[in-house]
GROMACS .gro file of C-alpha atoms in nm:
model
  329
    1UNK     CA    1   0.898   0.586   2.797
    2UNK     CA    2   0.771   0.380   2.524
    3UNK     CA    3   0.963   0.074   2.285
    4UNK     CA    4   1.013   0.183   1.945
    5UNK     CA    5   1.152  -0.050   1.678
    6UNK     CA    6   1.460   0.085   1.430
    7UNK     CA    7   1.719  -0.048   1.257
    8UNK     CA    8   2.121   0.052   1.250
    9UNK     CA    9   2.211  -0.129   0.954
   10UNK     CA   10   2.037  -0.209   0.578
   11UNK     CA   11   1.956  -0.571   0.601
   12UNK     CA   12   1.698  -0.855   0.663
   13UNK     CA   13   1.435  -0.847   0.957
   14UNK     CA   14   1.670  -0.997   1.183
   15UNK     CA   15   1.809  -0.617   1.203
   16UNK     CA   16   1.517  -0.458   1.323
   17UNK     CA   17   1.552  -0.437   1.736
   18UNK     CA   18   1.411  -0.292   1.975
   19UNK     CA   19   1.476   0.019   2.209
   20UNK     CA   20   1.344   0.248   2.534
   21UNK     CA   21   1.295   0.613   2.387
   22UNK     CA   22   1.144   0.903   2.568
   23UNK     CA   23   0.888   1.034   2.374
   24UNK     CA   24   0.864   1.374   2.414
   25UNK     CA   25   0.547   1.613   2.378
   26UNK     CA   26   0.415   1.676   2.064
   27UNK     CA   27   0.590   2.017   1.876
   28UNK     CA   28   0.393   2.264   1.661
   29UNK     CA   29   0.213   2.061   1.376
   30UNK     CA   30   0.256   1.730   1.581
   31UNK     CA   31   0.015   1.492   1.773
   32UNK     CA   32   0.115   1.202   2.026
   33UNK     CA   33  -0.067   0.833   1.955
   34UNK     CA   34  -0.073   0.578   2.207
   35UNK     CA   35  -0.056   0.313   1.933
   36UNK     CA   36  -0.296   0.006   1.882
   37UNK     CA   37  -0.236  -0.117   1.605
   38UNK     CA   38   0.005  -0.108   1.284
   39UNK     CA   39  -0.008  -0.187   0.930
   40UNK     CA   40   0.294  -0.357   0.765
   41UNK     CA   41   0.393  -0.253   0.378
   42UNK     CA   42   0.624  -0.344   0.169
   43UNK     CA   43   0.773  -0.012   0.133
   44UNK     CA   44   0.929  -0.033   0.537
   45UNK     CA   45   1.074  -0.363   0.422
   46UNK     CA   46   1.279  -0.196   0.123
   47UNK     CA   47   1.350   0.083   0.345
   48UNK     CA   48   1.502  -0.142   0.576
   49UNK     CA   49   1.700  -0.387   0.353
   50UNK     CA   50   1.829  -0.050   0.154
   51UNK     CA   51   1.591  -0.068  -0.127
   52UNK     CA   52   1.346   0.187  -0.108
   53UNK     CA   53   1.314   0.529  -0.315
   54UNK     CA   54   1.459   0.705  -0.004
   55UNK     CA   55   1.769   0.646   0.161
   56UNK     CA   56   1.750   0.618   0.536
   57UNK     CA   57   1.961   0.763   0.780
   58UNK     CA   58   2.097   0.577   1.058
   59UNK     CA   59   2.026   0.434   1.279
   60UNK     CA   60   1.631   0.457   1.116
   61UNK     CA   61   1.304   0.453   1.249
   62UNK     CA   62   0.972   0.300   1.007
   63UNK     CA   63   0.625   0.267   0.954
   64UNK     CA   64   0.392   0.477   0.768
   65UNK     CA   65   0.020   0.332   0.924
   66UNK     CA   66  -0.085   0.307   1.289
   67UNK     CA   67  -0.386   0.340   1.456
   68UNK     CA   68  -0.461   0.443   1.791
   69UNK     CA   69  -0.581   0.701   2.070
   70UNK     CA   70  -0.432   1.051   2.121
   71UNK     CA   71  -0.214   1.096   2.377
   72UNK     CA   72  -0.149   1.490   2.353
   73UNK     CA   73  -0.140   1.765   2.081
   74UNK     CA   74   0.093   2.031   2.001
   75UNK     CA   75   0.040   2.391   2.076
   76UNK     CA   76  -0.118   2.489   1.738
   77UNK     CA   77  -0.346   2.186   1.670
   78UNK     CA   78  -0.690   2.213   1.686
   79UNK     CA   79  -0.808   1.946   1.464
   80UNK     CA   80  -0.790   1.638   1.708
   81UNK     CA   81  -0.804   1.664   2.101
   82UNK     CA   82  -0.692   1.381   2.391
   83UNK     CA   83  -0.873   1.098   2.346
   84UNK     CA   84  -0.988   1.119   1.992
   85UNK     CA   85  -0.927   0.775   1.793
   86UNK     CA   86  -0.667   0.834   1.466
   87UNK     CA   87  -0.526   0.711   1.222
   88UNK     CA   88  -0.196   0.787   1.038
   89UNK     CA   89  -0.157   0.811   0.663
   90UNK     CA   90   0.145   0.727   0.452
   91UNK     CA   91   0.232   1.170   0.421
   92UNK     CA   92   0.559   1.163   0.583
   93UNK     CA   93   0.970   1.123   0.553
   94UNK     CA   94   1.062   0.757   0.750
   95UNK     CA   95   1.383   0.991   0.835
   96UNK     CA   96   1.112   1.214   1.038
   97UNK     CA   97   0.866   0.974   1.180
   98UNK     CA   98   0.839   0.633   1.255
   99UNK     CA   99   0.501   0.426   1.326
  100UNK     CA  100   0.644   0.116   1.480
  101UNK     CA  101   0.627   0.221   1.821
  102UNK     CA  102   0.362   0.190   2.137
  103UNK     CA  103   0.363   0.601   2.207
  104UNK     CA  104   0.470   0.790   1.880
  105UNK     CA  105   0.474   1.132   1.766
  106UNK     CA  106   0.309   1.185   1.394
  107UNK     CA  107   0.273   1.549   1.168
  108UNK     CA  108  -0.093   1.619   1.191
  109UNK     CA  109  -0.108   1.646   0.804
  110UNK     CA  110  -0.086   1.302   0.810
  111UNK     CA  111  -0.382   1.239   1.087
  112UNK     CA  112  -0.723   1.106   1.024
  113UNK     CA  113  -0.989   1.032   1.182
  114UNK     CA  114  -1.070   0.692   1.324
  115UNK     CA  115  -1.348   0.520   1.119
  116UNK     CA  116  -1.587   0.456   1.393
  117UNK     CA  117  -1.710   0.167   1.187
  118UNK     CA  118  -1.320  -0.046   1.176
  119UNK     CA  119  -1.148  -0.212   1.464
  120UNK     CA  120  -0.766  -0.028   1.494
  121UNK     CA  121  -0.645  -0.324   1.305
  122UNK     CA  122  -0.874  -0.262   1.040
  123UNK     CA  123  -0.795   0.096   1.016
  124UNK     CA  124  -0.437   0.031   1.014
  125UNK     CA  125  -0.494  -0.171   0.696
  126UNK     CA  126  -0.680   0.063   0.461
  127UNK     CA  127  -0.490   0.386   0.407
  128UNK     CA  128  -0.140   0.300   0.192
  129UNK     CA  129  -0.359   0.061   0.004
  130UNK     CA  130  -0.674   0.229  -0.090
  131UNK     CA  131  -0.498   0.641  -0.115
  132UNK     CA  132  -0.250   0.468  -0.348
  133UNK     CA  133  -0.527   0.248  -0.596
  134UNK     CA  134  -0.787   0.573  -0.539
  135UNK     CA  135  -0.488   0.784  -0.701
  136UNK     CA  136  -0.386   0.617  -0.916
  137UNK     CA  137  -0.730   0.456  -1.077
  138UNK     CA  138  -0.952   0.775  -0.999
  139UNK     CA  139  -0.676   1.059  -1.075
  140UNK     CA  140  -0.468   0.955  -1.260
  141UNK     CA  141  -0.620   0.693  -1.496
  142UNK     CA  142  -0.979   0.817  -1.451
  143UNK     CA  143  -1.097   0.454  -1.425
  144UNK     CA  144  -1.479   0.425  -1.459
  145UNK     CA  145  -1.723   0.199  -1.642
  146UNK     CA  146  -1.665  -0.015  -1.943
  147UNK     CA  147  -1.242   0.014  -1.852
  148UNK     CA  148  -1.060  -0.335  -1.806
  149UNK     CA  149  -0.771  -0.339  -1.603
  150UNK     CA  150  -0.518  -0.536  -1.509
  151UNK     CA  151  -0.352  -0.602  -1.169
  152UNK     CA  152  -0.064  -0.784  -1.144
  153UNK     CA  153   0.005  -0.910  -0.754
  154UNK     CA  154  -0.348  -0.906  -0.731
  155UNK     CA  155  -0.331  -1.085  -0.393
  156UNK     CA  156  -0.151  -0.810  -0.210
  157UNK     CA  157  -0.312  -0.570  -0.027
  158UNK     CA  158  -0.319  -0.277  -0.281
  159UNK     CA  159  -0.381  -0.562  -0.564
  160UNK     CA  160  -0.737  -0.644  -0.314
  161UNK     CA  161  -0.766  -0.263  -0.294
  162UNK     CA  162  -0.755  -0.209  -0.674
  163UNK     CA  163  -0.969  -0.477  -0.735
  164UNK     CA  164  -1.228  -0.344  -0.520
  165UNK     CA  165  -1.225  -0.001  -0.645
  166UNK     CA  166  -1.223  -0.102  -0.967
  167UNK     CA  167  -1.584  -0.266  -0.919
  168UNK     CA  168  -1.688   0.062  -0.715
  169UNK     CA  169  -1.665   0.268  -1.011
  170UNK     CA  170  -1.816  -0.001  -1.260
  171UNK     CA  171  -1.477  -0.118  -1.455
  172UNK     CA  172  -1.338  -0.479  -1.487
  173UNK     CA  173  -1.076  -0.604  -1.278
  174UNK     CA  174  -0.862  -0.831  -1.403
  175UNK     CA  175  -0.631  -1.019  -1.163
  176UNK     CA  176  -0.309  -1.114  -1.255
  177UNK     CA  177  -0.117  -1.438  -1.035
  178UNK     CA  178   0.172  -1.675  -1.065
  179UNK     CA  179   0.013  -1.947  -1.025
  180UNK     CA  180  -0.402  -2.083  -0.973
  181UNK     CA  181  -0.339  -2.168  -0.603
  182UNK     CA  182  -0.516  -1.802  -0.500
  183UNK     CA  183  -0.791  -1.822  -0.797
  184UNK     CA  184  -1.081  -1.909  -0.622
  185UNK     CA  185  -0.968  -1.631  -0.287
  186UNK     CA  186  -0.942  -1.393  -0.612
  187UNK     CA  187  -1.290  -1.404  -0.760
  188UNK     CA  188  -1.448  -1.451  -0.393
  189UNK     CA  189  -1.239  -1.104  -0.323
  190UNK     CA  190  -1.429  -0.958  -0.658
  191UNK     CA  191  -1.176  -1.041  -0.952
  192UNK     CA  192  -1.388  -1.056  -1.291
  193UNK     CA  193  -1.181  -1.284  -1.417
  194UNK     CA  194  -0.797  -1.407  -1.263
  195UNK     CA  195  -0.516  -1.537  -1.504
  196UNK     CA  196  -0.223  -1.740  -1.399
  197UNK     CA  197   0.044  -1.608  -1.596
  198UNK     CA  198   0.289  -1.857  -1.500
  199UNK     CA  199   0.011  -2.164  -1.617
  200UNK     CA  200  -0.171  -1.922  -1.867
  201UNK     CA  201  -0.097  -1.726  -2.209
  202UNK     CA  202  -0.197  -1.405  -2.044
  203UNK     CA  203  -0.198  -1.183  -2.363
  204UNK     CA  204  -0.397  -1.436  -2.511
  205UNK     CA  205  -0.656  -1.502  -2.223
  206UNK     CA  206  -0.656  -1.091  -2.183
  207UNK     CA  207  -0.749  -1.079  -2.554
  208UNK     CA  208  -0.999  -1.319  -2.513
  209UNK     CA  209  -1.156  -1.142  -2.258
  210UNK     CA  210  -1.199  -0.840  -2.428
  211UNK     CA  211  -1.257  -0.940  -2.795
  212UNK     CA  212  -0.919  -0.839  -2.873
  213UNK     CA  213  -0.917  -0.510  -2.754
  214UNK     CA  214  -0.699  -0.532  -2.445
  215UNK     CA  215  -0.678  -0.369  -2.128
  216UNK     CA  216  -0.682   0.020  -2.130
  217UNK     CA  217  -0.531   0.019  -1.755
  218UNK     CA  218  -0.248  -0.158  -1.617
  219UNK     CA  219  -0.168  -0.128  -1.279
  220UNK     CA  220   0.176  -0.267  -1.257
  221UNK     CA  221   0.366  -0.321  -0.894
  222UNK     CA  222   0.636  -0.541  -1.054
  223UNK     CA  223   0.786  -0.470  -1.372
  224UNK     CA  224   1.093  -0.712  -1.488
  225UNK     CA  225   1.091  -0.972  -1.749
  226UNK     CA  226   0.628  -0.905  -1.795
  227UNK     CA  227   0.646  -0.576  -1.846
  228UNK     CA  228   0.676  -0.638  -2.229
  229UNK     CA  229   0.419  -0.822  -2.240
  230UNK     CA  230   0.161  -0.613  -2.003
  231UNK     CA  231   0.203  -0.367  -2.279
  232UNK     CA  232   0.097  -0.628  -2.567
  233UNK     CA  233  -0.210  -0.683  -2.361
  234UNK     CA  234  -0.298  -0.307  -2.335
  235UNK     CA  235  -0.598  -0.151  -2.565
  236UNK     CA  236  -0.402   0.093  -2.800
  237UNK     CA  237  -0.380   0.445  -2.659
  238UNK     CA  238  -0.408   0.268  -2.296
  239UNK     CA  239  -0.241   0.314  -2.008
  240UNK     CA  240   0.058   0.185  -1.774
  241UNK     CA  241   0.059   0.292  -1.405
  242UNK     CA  242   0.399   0.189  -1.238
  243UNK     CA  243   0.388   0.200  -0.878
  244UNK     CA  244   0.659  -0.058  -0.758
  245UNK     CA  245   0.961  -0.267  -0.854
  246UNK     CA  246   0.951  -0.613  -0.716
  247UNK     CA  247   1.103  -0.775  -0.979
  248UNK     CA  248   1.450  -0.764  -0.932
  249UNK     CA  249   1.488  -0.848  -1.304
  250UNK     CA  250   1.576  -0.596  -1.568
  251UNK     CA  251   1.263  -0.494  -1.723
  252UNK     CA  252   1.225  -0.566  -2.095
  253UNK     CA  253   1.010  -0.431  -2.373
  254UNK     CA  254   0.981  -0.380  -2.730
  255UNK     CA  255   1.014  -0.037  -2.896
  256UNK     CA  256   0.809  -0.175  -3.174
  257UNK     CA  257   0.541  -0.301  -2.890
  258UNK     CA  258   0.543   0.061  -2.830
  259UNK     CA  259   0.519   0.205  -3.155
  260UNK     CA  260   0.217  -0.028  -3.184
  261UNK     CA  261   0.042  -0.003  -2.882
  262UNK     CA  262   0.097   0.407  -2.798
  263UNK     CA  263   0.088   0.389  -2.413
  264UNK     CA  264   0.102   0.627  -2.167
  265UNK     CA  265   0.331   0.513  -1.919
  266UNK     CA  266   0.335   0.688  -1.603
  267UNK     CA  267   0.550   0.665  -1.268
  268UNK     CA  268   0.305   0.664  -0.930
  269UNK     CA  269   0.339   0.662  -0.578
  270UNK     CA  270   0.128   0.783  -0.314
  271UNK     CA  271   0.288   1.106  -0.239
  272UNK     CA  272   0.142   1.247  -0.535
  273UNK     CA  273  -0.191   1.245  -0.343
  274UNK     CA  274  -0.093   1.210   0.056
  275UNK     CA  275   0.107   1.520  -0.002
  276UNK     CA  276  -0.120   1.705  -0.121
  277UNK     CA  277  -0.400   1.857   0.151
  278UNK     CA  278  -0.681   1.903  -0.093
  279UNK     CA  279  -0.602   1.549  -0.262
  280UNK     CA  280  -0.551   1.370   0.025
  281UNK     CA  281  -0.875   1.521   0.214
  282UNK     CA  282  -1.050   1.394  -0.164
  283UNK     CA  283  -0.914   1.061  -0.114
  284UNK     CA  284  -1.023   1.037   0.240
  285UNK     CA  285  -1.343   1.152   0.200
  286UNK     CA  286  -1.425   0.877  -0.106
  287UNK     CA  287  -1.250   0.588   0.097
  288UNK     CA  288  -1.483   0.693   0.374
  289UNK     CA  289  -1.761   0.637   0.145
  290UNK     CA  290  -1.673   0.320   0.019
  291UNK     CA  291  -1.669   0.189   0.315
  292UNK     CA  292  -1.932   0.319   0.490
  293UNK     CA  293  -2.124   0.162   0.084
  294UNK     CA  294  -1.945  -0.162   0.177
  295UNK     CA  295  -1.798  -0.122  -0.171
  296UNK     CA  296  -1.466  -0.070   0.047
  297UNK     CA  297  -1.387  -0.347   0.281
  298UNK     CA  298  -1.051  -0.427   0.515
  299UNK     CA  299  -0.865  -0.754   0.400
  300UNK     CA  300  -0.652  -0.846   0.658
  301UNK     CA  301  -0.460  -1.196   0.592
  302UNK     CA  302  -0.253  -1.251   0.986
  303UNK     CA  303  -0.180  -1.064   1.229
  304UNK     CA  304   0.117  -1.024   1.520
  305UNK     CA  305   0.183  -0.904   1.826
  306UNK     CA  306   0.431  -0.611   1.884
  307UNK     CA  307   0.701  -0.817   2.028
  308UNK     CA  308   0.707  -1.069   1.657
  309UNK     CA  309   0.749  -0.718   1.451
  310UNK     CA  310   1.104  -0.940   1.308
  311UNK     CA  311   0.838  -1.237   1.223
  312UNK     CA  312   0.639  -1.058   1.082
  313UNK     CA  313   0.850  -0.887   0.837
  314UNK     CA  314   0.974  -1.270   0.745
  315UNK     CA  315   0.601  -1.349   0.688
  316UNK     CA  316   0.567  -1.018   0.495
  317UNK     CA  317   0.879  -1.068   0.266
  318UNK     CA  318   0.778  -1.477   0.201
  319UNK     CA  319   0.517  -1.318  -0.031
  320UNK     CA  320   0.215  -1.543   0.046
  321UNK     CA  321  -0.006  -1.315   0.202
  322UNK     CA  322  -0.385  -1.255   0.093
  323UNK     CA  323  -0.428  -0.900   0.183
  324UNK     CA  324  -0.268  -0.699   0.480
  325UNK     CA  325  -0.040  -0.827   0.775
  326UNK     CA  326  -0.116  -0.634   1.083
  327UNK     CA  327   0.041  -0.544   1.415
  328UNK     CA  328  -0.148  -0.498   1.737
  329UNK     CA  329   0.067  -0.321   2.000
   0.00000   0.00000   0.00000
C-alpha cells in the first residue's frame, strides 16, 4: 500500500487529498519507485485548478519529477534493476501517471539515471527545468556566443535554468523581474544584467545594453499585456520562444511591431524533446555534463515534507520562490 495524492475536482490546493492505493507490479514498459523526493512545477498546479494544456480526468493523479530507488521492473525492462537510484522526467500523460506518491509506477521512457553527484532533492529539481531551457535555447533557438536573451520570470526555476545555460554556451542572459527586490539573488545566480520592468523602461535599458540592437532570443513564460513590448526589444530577424501563459491578461501586440521587427515566434513545451528518445537521451546526456562542469547547478528555494504537499502548492502559486520547491517523501 502506499499514499498517493489526487484531486476529484479543478480547484485550489485545498483539493488535493490524500488516499491508500495498492500499487501494483510494474506492467511491460513500467518500473516501480519507492519515492524520495519530488519536484513541484507549475504545470501540476494548472492541471489541478483546470488550466493546463491537457484536460484531466477525474478524479486525477499529478506530478511529472520524482526521485527515488527502484522497487521492481516490468517483464521487458532491462535498462534499470532493484535498487538502482532514478529519476523521472516530464515524458508522460498526468491521466497515465502520477509522481506524487511514496511507491509509484512510471513508463521507463521516462526513467533516468540517478546523478550520483545530487541528493534526490536535487535530482528532483533539474529535469522539467533544464530539458525545457536545453530545448528550447540549444534546439530550437541555437543559442550560442555573442546571442542576448531575455528571460522574463527569471527567478523561477526554468528562468535560473535558462540563465545558466545561457552562460554555458557563451550568450548573455538577460533577466527580466517585476520589481529590484530579487536583483542582487539574480546576478549572484549569473544574470548579465537584470531589469525591473515594473521600475525600469525595459526596451530602453535592453537597447542600451546592446547598442540598440536588441535581443535576438526571448524566452517568454508569460505573455499578456509585455508581450508587445518583448518584441520591440528583439534584434530584427530574432526570435520569440513561448513556453507558458501566466498572464491571465490578453496578450497585446502591434502588427506594425511585427512588420518591423520580423520575428519568429514559436510555441514550446517540453514534449517536443522528452518525447522524443533520441532528443531526450541528447538532452540528458548535455545536462549531465553541465553538471558534472558545474556550469549546471540545482537551485532549490524550500522544501516540504510529503504530508504539506497542499502548503506547498500555496507556497508554489504565491509566486515568490527563487528557484525550485521540493518534496521529500
Amino acid at each position: 500500500m502506499s499514499r498517493i495524492v489526487q484531486f476529484s475536482a479543478p480547484g485550489g490546493p485545498e483539493v488535493l487529498t490524500y488516499k491508500e492505493v495498492d500499487v501494483p507490479p510494474p506492467a511491460a514498459g513500467e518500473v516501480r519507485i519507492r519515492v524520495k523526493a519530488i519536484g513541484l512545477n507549475r504545470a501540476e498546479s494548472m492541471w489541478r485548478s483546470g488550466e493546463y494544456i491537457e484536460e484531466a480526468t477525474l478524479p486525477a493523479r499529478l506530478g511529472y519529477e520524482a526521485a527515488g530507488i527502484v522497487d521492481a521492473v516490468g517483464p521487458d525492462v532491462t535498462r534499470f534493476a532493484v535498487g538502482d537510484a532514478v529519476n523521472t522526467v516530464p515524458a508522460f500523460s498526468q491521466n497515465q501517471y502520477g509522481m506524487y506518491g511514496e511507491l509509484v509506477l512510471a513508463p521507463v521512457s521516462a526513467v533516468v539515471s540517478h546523478p550520483p553527484s545530487l541528493t534526490f532533492a536535487q535530482a528532483s529539481s533539474i529535469w522539467m527545468m533544464f530539458i525545457t531551457v536545453y530545448g528550447a535555447f540549444i534546439e530550437t533557438a541555437k543559442l550560442g556566443a555573442g546571442d542576448v536573451v531575455l528571460i522574463p520570470a527569471a527567478s523561477s526555476s526554468v528562468g535560473l535554468a535558462a540563465i545558466q545555460l545561457a552562460n554555458m554556451v557563451g550568450a548573455t542572459p538577460v533577466a527580466l523581474t517585476r520589481t529590484g527586490a530579487k536583483r542582487k539573488q539574480l546576478l549572484d545566480a549569473g544574470a548579465a544584467f537584470v531589469i525591473a520592468t515594473e521600475e525600469q523602461d525595459m526596451v530602453a535599458e535592453v537597447m542600451r545594453i546592446t547598442a540598440g540592437a536588441g535581443a535576438r532570443v526571448v524566452f517568454d513564460p508569460v505573455g499578456g499585456p509585455s508581450l508587445g513590448k518583448l518584441i520591440q526589444a528583439m534584434k530584427t530577424g530574432g526570435i520569440l520562444l513561448v513556453y507558458g501563459a501566466l498572464s491571465e491578461e490578453p496578450s497585446q501586440l502591434s502588427y506594425l511591431d511585427l512588420l518591423i521587427k520580423l520575428p519568429t515566434i514559436v510555441g514550446y513545451t517540453i514534449w517536443n524533446t522528452s518525447g522524443d528518445p533520441e532528443r531526450q537521451r541528447a538532452a540528458v546526456d548535455f545536462i549531465l555534463g553541465g553538471l558534472a562542469s558545474g556550469a549546471l547547478k540545482p537551485v532549490i528555494d524550500k522544501t516540504f515534507t510529503f504530508d504539506e504537499m497542499v502548503e506547498a502548492h500555496r507556497y508554489l502559486e504565491a509566486n515568490g520562490q527563487f528557484g525550485k520547491i521540493v518534496v521529500t517523501v
